XYZ file of C-alpha atoms in Angstrom:
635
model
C -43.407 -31.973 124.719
C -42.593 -29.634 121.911
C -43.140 -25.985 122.574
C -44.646 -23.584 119.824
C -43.006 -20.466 119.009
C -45.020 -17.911 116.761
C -43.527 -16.880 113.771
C -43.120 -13.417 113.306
C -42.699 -13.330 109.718
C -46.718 -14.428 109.836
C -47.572 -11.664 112.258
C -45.661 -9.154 110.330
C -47.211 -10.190 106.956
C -50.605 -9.555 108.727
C -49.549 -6.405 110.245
C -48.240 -5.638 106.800
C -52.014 -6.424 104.752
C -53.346 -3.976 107.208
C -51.545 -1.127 106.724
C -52.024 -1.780 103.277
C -55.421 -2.112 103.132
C -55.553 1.370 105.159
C -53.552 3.249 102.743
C -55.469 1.954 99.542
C -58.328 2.818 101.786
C -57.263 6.463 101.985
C -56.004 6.706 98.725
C -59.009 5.773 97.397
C -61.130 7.994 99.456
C -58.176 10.962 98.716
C -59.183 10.573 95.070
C -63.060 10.219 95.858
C -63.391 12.873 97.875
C -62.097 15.518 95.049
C -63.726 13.870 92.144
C -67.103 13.992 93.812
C -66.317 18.396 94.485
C -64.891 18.523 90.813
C -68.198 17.003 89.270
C -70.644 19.002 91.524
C -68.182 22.347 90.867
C -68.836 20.784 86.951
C -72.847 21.054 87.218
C -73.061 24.108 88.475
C -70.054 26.780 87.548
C -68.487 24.936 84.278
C -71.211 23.995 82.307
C -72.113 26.065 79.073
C -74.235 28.759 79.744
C -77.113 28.690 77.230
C -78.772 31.965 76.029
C -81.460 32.768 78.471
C -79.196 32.699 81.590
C -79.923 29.550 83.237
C -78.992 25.551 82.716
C -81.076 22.742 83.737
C -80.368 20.007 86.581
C -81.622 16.321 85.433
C -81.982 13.951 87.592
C -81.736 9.831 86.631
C -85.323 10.071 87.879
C -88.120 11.792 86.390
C -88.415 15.342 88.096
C -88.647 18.679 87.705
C -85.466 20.120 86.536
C -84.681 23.581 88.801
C -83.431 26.801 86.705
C -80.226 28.099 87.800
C -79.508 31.648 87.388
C -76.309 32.553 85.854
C -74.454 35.215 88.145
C -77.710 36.225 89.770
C -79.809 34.984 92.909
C -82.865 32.384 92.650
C -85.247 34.141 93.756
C -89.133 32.963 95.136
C -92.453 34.671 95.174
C -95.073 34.147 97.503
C -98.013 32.337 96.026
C -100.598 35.749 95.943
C -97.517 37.443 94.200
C -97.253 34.883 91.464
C -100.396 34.882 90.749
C -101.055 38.575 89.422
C -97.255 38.960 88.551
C -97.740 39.359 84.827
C -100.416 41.812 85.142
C -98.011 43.849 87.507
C -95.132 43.678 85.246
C -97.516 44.997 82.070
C -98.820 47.941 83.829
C -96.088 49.310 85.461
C -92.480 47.709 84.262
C -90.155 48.145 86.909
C -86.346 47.473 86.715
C -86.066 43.766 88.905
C -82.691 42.837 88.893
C -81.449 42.006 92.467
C -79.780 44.722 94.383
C -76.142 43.943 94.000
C -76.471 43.732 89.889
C -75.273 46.901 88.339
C -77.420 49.102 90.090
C -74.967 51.929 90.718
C -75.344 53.547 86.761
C -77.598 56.407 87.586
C -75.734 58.391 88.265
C -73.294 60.322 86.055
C -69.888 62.571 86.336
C -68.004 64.551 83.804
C -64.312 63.738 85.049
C -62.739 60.511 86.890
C -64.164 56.823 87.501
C -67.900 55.893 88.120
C -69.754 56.692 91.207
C -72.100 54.761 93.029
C -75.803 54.877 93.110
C -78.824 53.897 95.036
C -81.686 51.678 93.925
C -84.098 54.958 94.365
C -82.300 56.510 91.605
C -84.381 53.999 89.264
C -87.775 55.619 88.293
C -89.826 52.558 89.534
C -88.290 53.419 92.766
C -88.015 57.040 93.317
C -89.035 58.530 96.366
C -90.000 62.554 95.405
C -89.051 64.803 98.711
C -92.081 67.283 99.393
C -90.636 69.786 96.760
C -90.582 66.845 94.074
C -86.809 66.894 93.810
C -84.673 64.031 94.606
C -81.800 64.222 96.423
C -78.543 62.327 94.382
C -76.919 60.422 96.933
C -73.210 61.479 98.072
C -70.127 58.813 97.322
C -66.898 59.279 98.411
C -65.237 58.324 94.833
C -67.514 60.714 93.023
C -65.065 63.424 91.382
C -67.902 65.110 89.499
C -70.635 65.719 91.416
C -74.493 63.463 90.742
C -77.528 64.744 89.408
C -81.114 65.925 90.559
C -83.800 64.259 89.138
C -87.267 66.620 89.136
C -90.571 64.439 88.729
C -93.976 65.859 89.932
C -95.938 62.892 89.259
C -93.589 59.578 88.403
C -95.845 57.239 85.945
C -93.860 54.238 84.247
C -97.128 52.813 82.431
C -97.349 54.704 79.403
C -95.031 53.771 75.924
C -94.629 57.867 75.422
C -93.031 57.619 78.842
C -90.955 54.647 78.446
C -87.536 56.662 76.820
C -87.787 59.540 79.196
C -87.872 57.250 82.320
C -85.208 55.614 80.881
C -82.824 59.232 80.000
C -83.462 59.939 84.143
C -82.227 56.561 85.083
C -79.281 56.139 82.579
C -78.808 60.054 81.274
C -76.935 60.161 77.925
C -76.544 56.527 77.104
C -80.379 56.718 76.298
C -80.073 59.373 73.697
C -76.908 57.783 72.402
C -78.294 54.475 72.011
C -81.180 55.362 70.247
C -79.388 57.269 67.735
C -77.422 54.150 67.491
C -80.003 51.412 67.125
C -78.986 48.698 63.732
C -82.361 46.997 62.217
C -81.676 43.558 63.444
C -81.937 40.843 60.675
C -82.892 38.223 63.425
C -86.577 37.262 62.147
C -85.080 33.465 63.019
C -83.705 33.752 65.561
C -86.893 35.267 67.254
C -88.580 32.391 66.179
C -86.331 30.231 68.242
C -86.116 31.912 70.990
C -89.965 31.566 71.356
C -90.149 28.163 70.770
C -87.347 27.822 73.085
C -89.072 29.487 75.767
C -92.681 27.274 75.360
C -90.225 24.384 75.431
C -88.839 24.872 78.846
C -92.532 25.567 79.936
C -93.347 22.637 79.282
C -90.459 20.126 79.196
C -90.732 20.400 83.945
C -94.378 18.859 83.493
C -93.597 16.031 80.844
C -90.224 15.039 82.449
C -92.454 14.169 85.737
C -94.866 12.106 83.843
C -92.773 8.286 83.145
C -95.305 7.541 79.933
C -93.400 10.043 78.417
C -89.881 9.310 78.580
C -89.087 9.767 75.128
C -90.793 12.499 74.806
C -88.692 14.207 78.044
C -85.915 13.190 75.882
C -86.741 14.535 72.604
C -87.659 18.458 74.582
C -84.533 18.169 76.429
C -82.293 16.960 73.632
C -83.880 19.742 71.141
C -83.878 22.574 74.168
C -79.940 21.927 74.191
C -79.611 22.357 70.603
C -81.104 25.509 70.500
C -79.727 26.781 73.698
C -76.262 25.813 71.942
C -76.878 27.399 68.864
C -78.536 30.848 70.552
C -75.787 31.089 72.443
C -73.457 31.588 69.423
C -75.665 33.321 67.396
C -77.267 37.213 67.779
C -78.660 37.665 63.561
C -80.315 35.149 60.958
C -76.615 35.623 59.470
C -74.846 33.621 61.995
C -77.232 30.576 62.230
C -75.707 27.149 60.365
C -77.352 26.159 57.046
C -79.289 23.117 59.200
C -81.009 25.619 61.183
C -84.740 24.784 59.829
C -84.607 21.430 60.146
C -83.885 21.822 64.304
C -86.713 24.558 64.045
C -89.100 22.110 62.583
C -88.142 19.725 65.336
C -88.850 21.356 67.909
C -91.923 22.229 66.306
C -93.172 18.805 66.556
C -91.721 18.070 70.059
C -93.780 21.153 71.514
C -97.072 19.669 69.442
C -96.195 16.694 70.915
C -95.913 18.095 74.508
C -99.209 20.759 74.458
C -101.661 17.369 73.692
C -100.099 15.587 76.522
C -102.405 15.948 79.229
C -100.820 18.524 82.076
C -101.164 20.423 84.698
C -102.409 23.289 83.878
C -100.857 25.342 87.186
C -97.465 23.908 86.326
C -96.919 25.703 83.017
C -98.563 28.785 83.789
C -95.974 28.983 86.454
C -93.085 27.520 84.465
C -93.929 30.415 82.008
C -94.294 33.406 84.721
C -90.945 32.034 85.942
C -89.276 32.090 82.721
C -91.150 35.503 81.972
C -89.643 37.048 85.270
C -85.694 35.730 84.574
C -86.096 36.877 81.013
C -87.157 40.628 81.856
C -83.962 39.832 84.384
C -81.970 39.585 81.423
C -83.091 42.380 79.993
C -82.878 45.036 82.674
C -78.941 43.291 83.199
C -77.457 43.719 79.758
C -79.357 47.290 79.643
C -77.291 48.238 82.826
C -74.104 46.518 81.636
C -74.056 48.439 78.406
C -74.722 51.647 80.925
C -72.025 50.747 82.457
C -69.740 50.137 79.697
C -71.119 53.082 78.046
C -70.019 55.591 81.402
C -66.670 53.608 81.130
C -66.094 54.740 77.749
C -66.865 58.995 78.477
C -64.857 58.861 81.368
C -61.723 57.017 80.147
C -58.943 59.231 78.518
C -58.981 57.680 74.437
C -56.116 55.567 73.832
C -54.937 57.706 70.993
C -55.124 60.917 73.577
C -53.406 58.768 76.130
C -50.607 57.859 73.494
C -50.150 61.806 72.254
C -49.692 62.473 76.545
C -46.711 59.990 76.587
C -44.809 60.967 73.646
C -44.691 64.386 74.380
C -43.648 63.677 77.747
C -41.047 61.171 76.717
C -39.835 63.976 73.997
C -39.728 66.541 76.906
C -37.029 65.530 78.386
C -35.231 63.971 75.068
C -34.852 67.028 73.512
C -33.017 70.540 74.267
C -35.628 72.354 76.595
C -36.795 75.619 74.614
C -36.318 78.744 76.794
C -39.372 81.340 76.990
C -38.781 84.894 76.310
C -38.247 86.984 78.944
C -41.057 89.379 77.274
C -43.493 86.613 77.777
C -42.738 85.871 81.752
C -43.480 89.893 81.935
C -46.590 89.345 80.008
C -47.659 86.419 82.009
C -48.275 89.901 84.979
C -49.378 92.456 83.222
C -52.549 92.873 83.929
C -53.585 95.508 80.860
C -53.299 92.667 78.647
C -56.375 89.666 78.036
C -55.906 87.264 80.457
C -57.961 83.457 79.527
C -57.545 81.148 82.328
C -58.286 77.049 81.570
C -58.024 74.378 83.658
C -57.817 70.975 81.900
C -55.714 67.373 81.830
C -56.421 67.131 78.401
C -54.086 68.387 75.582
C -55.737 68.598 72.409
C -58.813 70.082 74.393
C -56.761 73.163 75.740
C -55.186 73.422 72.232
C -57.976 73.544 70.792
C -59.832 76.275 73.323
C -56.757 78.247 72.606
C -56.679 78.085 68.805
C -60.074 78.514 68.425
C -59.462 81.862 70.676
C -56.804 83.366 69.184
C -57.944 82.843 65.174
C -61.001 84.664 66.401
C -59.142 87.756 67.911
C -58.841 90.725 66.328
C -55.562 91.328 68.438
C -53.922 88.304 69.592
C -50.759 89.831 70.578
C -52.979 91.142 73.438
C -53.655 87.688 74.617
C -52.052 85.716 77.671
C -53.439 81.977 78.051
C -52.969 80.071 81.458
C -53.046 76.352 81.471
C -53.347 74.773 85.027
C -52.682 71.170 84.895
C -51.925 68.463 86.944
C -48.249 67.031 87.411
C -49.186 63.874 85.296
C -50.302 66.088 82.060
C -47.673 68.869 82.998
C -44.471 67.966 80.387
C -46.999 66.783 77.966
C -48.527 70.192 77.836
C -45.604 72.178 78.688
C -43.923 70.686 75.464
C -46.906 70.819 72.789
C -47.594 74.724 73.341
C -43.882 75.456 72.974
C -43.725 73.426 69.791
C -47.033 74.829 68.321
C -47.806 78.544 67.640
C -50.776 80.643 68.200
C -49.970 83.753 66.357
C -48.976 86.125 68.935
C -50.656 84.670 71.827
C -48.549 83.706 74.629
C -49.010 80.852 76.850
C -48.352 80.071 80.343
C -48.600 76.145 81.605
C -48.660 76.158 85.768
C -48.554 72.528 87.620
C -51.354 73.282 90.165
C -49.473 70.273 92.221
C -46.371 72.872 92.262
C -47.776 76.069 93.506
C -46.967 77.348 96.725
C -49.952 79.213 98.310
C -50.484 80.528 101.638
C -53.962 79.286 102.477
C -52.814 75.739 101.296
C -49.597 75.400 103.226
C -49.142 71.793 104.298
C -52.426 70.442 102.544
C -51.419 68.916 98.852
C -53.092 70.542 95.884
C -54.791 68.512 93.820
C -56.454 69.675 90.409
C -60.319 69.243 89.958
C -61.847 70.336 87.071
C -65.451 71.680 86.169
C -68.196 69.911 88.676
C -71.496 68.537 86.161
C -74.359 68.003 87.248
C -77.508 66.176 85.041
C -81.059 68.197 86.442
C -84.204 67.096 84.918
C -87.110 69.495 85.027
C -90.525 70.411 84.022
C -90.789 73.122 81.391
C -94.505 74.003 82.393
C -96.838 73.375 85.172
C -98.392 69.502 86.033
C -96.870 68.312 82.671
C -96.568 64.571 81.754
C -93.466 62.609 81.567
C -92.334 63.106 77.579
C -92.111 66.984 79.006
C -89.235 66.366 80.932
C -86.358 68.335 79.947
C -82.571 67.269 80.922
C -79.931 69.571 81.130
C -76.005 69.394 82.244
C -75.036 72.385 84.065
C -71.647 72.954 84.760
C -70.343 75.000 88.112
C -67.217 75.464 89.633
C -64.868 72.976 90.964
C -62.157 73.594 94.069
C -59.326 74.483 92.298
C -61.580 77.552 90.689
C -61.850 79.417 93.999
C -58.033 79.532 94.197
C -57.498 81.891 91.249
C -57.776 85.241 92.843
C -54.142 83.542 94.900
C -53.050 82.071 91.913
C -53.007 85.042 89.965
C -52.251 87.630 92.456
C -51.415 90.303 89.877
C -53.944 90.287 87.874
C -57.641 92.240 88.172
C -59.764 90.068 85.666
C -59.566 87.298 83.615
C -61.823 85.312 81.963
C -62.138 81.311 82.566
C -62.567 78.586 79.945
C -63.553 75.387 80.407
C -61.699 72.618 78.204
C -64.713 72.120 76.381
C -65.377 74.825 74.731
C -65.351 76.705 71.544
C -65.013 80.468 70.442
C -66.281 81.136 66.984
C -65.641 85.197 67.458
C -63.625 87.770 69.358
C -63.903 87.398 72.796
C -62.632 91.628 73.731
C -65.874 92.594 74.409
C -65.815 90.995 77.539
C -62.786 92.497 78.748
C -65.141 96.087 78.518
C -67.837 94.773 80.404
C -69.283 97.124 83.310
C -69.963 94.359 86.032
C -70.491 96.901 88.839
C -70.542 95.124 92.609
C -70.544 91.728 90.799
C -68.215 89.184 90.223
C -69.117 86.520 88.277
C -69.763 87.407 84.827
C -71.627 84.017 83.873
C -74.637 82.597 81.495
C -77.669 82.150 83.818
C -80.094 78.574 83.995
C -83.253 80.894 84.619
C -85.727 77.223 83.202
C -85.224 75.846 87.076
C -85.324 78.330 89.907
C -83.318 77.315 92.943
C -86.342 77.505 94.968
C -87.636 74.501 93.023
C -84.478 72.486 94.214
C -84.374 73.860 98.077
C -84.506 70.126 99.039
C -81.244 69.598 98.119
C -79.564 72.709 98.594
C -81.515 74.368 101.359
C -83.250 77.434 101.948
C -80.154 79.181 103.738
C -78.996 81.984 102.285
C -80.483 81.577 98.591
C -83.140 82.996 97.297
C -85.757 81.125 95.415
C -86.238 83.321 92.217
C -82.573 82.834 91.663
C -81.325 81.017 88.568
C -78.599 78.768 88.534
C -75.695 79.901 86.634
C -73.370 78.206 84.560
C -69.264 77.680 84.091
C -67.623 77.642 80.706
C -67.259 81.185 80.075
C -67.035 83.523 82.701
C -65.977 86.747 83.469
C -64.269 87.153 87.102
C -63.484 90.523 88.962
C -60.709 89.283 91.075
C -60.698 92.760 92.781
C -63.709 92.222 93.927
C -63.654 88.725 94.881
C -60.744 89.512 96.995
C -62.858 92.291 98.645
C -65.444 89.288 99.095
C -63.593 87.041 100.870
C -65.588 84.338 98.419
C -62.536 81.824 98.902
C -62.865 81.612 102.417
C -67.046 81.588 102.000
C -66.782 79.037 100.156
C -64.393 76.502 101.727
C -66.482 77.758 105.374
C -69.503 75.844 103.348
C -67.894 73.193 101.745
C -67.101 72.030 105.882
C -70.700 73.266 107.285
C -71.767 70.757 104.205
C -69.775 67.928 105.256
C -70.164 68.301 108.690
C -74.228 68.496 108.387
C -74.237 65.156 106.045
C -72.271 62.038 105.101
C -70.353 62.534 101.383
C -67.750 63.727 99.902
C -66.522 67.077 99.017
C -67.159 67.563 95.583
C -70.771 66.470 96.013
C -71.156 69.573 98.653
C -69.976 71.644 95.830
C -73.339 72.360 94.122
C -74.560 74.143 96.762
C -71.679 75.620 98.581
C -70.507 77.362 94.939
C -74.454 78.596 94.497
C -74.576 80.216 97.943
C -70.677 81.739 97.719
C -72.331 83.523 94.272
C -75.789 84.223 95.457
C -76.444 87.583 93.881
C -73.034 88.243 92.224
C -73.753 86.726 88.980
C -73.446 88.905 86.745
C -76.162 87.934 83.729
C -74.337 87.229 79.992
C -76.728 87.495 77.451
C -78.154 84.027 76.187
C -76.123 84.478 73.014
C -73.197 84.179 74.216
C -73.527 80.619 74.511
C -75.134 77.785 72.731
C -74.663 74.162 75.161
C -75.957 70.821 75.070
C -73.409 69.722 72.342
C -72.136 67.085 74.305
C -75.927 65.693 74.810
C -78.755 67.246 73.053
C -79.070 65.776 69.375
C -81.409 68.328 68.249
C -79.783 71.730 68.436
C -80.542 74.327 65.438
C -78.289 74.588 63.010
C -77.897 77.972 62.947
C -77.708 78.847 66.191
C -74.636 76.381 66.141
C -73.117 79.068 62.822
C -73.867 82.307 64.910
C -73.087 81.401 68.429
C -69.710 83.780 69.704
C -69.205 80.122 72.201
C -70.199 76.578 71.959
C -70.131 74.410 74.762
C -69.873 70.629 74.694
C -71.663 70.002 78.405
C -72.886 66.881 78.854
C -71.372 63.081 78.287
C -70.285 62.961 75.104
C -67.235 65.247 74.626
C -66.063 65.943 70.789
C -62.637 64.228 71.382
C -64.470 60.759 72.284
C -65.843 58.348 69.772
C -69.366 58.452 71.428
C -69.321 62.175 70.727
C -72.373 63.125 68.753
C -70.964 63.569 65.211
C -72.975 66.205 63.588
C -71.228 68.803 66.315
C -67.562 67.128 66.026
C -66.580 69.240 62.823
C -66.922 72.768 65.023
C -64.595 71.213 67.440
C -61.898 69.000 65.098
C -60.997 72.147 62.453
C -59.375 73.763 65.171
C -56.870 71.089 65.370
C -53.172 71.233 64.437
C -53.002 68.422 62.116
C -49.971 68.763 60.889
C -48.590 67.877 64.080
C -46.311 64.246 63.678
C -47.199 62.838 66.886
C -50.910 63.215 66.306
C -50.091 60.925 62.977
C -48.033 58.362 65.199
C -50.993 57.792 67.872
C -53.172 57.677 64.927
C -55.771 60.911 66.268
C -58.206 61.384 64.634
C -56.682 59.241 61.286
């Protein structure tokens, strides 16, 4: 009897095949799994985005292909909404992008990044308080201030209507634009873009219907040749030299697909669908060029930025020139002409100054203080030493530096002139292409530390950075103020009682006119006597505590009740503004005016500045400066 022993080399080679077998197993599923993610990831983030802002999904099987929005939601519409959406959209065309799409543009600030909006700050949207002003919402990062918007009765239906509901939404982009506008040589390019758009009506219904495979084909194959070649292409110039024969194509493909019998309800639907992602588009790019339009105002030039850096690098390369003792005793003497500007922005100071003292019938009686911010402080430190201005002297103080009393332990920070964009009726019950738009400039926080700043002095007179003087500013020094204190142009076309639903009916009156910075006058004595510093910072916290925001949004109101009936009234004259956003100022006021003031978005030392007014601001440049050469200013 033989006994049988197992072999383990067969057991082991078994053993072995499974293992085997698992890992091919996993490593084929390991390379599955991925590929399978990679080619859905494909469809739907990688593929070429044609023109209109959506691809198509085919299936193997005849169906209907589903758009896919490009960076934007799919959105439905109930079946009662789809059905009268066109007529909707025709008389009254709202903005319909979805809520997280550039929809913080409205509103607009003269220094520091962009603020956020709300959706009511669109005119399809707005929602008029009982006084018919709206309230600009508050944001935290907002370092100049919002606007009010003033509508009695909002319409959107009309054409006349169409440019002024766009200047409340989007301010001084709307203005700039339309000075702006090319003729477009795109009469092709049109043309496919229409046939384009009847093609994709049409190609969901025919791809459904198996008869007409080839014909599915031919629409989709010609739809992806045009979606290919739009998408490269914005004029007749940029088209290739084939371009007709594709045209005629899809000519016959979409003669081909209208005598097909259809349904009816599939293409009208197909077409209010493509209608509604197409004004999508539209409203999109128009906020993304907002947006890259408020980018460009409120970004320092990179020839400004360059001039900053130089002189600060030169600062402290070179020997460090010593001021005259007579000058530190002039920056206290309070007989002499004391200007006062705050600014981060060195050829904009220079050129307040210089425009000052060639004006003057005495400059030797003239004493400029530049408050800056530590950033700008070497850089302007250095080019008023280097540069003369006759016998003007000039003082540059680091508001970051100064050691006050009332702001022991809390940092000082420098904020500049707040701006605010009001839109307003001229007469009573007007329409909407009466609207009037104004940028008036107030106060900012750092202002209502000058009577501690300048401790010695009794007056001076403050400048904001953009600003011009075309004649002799002494007159102002022998102005009779009496129990005033603010020597300032007045804003008598909007009462404040017309805006009491944003500032409140505490403590202003409502025949009161809003007044405006740029040049003012300031008793110091008597603002002292006042107390107006500690009024107004007592406000600025009543303001905060009462509603969410920031602090510079609370300073509309808290600098028009600190002032309430201490304004002292310049005459008109004085001042001509809306440089930096009216396109339609008079000549000749613009020759006689003693000041000019650039208020608005587009300031003379930025490319988007309107360029009829950029020669009053540019001949009061030093441009015989090197460094202005090397960061190619103004070349």
């Amino acid at each position: 009897m033989k006994s049988v022993v197992p072999s383990s080399s067969s057991s082991g080679k078994r053993r072995w095949r499974g293992l085997a077998i698992a890992v091919l197993g996993l490593v084929i599923l390991s390379m599955l799994v991925p590929l399978a993610f990679l080619l859905g990831l494909h469809n739907i983030a990688f593929h070429s985005p044609p023109s209109s802002g959506y691809i198509y999904q085919h299936n193997t099987s005849p169906s209907t292909p589903k758009p896919m929005p490009i960076g934007r939601h799919n959105r439905t519409r109930p079946k009662e909404e789809q059905s009268n959406h066109v007529e909707e959209l025709i008389t009254k065309f709202k903005p319909t992008l979805p809520k997280d799409a550039l929809t913080n543009y409205a509103r607009e600030d003269k220094n520091g990044t962009i603020s956020g909006g709300s959706n009511d700050d669109k005119l399809g949207g707005l929602k008029v308080p009982p006084n018919s002003v709206q309230q600009p919402p508050l944001s935290s990062n907002n370092p100049g201030g919002g606007h009010i918007v003033e509508v009695t009765h909002p319409k959107t239906s009309t054409n006349d209507e169409s440019g002024k509901s766009c200047e409340l939404t989007f301010g001084s982009y709307c203005l700039w634009q339309l000075e702006h506008r090319e003729d477009m040589k795109d009469a092709m390019i049109k043309k496919l873009k229409d046939q384009l758009f009847v093609a994709r009506a049409y190609y969901p219904s025919i791809a459904k219907l198996p008869a007409q495979d080839k014909l599915s084909r031919q629409l989709k194959q010609n739809i992806q040749e045009l979606e290919h070649v739009l998408s490269e292409s914005t004029t007749d110039a940029d088209l290739p030299p084939l371009i007709e024969k594709k045209s005629q194509k899809m000519e016959v493909a979409i003669s081909r697909a209208k005598s097909v019998t259809v349904d009816c309800n599939n293409v009208d639907k197909k077409l209010r669908q493509i209608f509604d992602l197409t004004e999508d588009e539209a409203d999109f790019h128009m906020k993304q060029s907002a947006f890259l339009y408020k980018l460009n105002v409120q970004t320092m030039p990179k020839s400004l930025h360059c001039l900053s850096l130089k002189l600060t690098v030169e600062y402290f390369k070179s020997s460090h020139y010593e001021e005259e003792k007579a000058s530190a005793e002039k920056f206290k003497d309070s007989s002499l002409h004391h200007y006062v500007i705050f600014s981060k922005n060195v050829l904009a100071a220079s050129v307040v100054i210089n425009s000052t003292v060639m004006h003057a019938r005495k400059s030797r009686n003239q004493v400029f203080h530049v408050l800056t911010d530590g950033q700008n402080f070497y850089a302007m430190k250095l080019w008023f030493l280097r540069n003369n201005y006759k016998e003007a002297v000039i003082q540059v103080l680091n508001v970051e530096h100064l050691n006050l009393d009332s702001q022991k332990g809390d940092p000082l920070h420098l904020s500049l002139p707040e701006e605010f964009r009001v839109s307003f009726h001229d007469v009573d019950n007007p329409s909407m292409s009466q609207i009037r738009t104004e940028y008036i400039s107030i106060f900012s926080h750092s202002h209502y530390l000058l009577p501690e700043i300048f401790s010695n002095l009794n007056k001076i007179v403050v400048l904001d950075e953009d600003v011009v003087i075309q004649q002799d500013l002494s007159a102002l020094w022998n102005l009779q103020m009496g129990e005033k204190v603010n020597g300032a142009v007045q804003f008598c076309s909007v009462r404040l009682g017309r805006l009491k639903s944003y500032l409140g009916e505490k403590g202003l009156s409502p025949n009161s006119c809003a007044w405006m910075s740029g040049l003012n006058v300031i008793d110091l004595v008597r603002w002292r006597e006042l107390g107006l510093t500690q009024t107004y910072q007592r406000l600025i916290k009543e303001q905060m505590s009462i509603q969410e925001g920031s602090m510079k949004g609370s300073a509309w109101r808290a600098s028009m009740v600190t002032f309430e009936n201490k304004i002292f009234p310049l005459n008109e004259s004085w001042v001509v503004s809306g440089l930096g956003h009216d396109y339609v100022i008079d000549t000749q006021a613009l020759k006689t005016a003693q000041v000019l003031h650039y208020n608005g978005k587009m300031k003379p030392w930025l490319d988007l500045g309107i360029p009829k007014y950029k020669s009053y601001w540019k001949k009061f440049l030093n441009k015989e400066d090197q460094l202005l050469s090397e960061c190619n200013v103004y070349s």
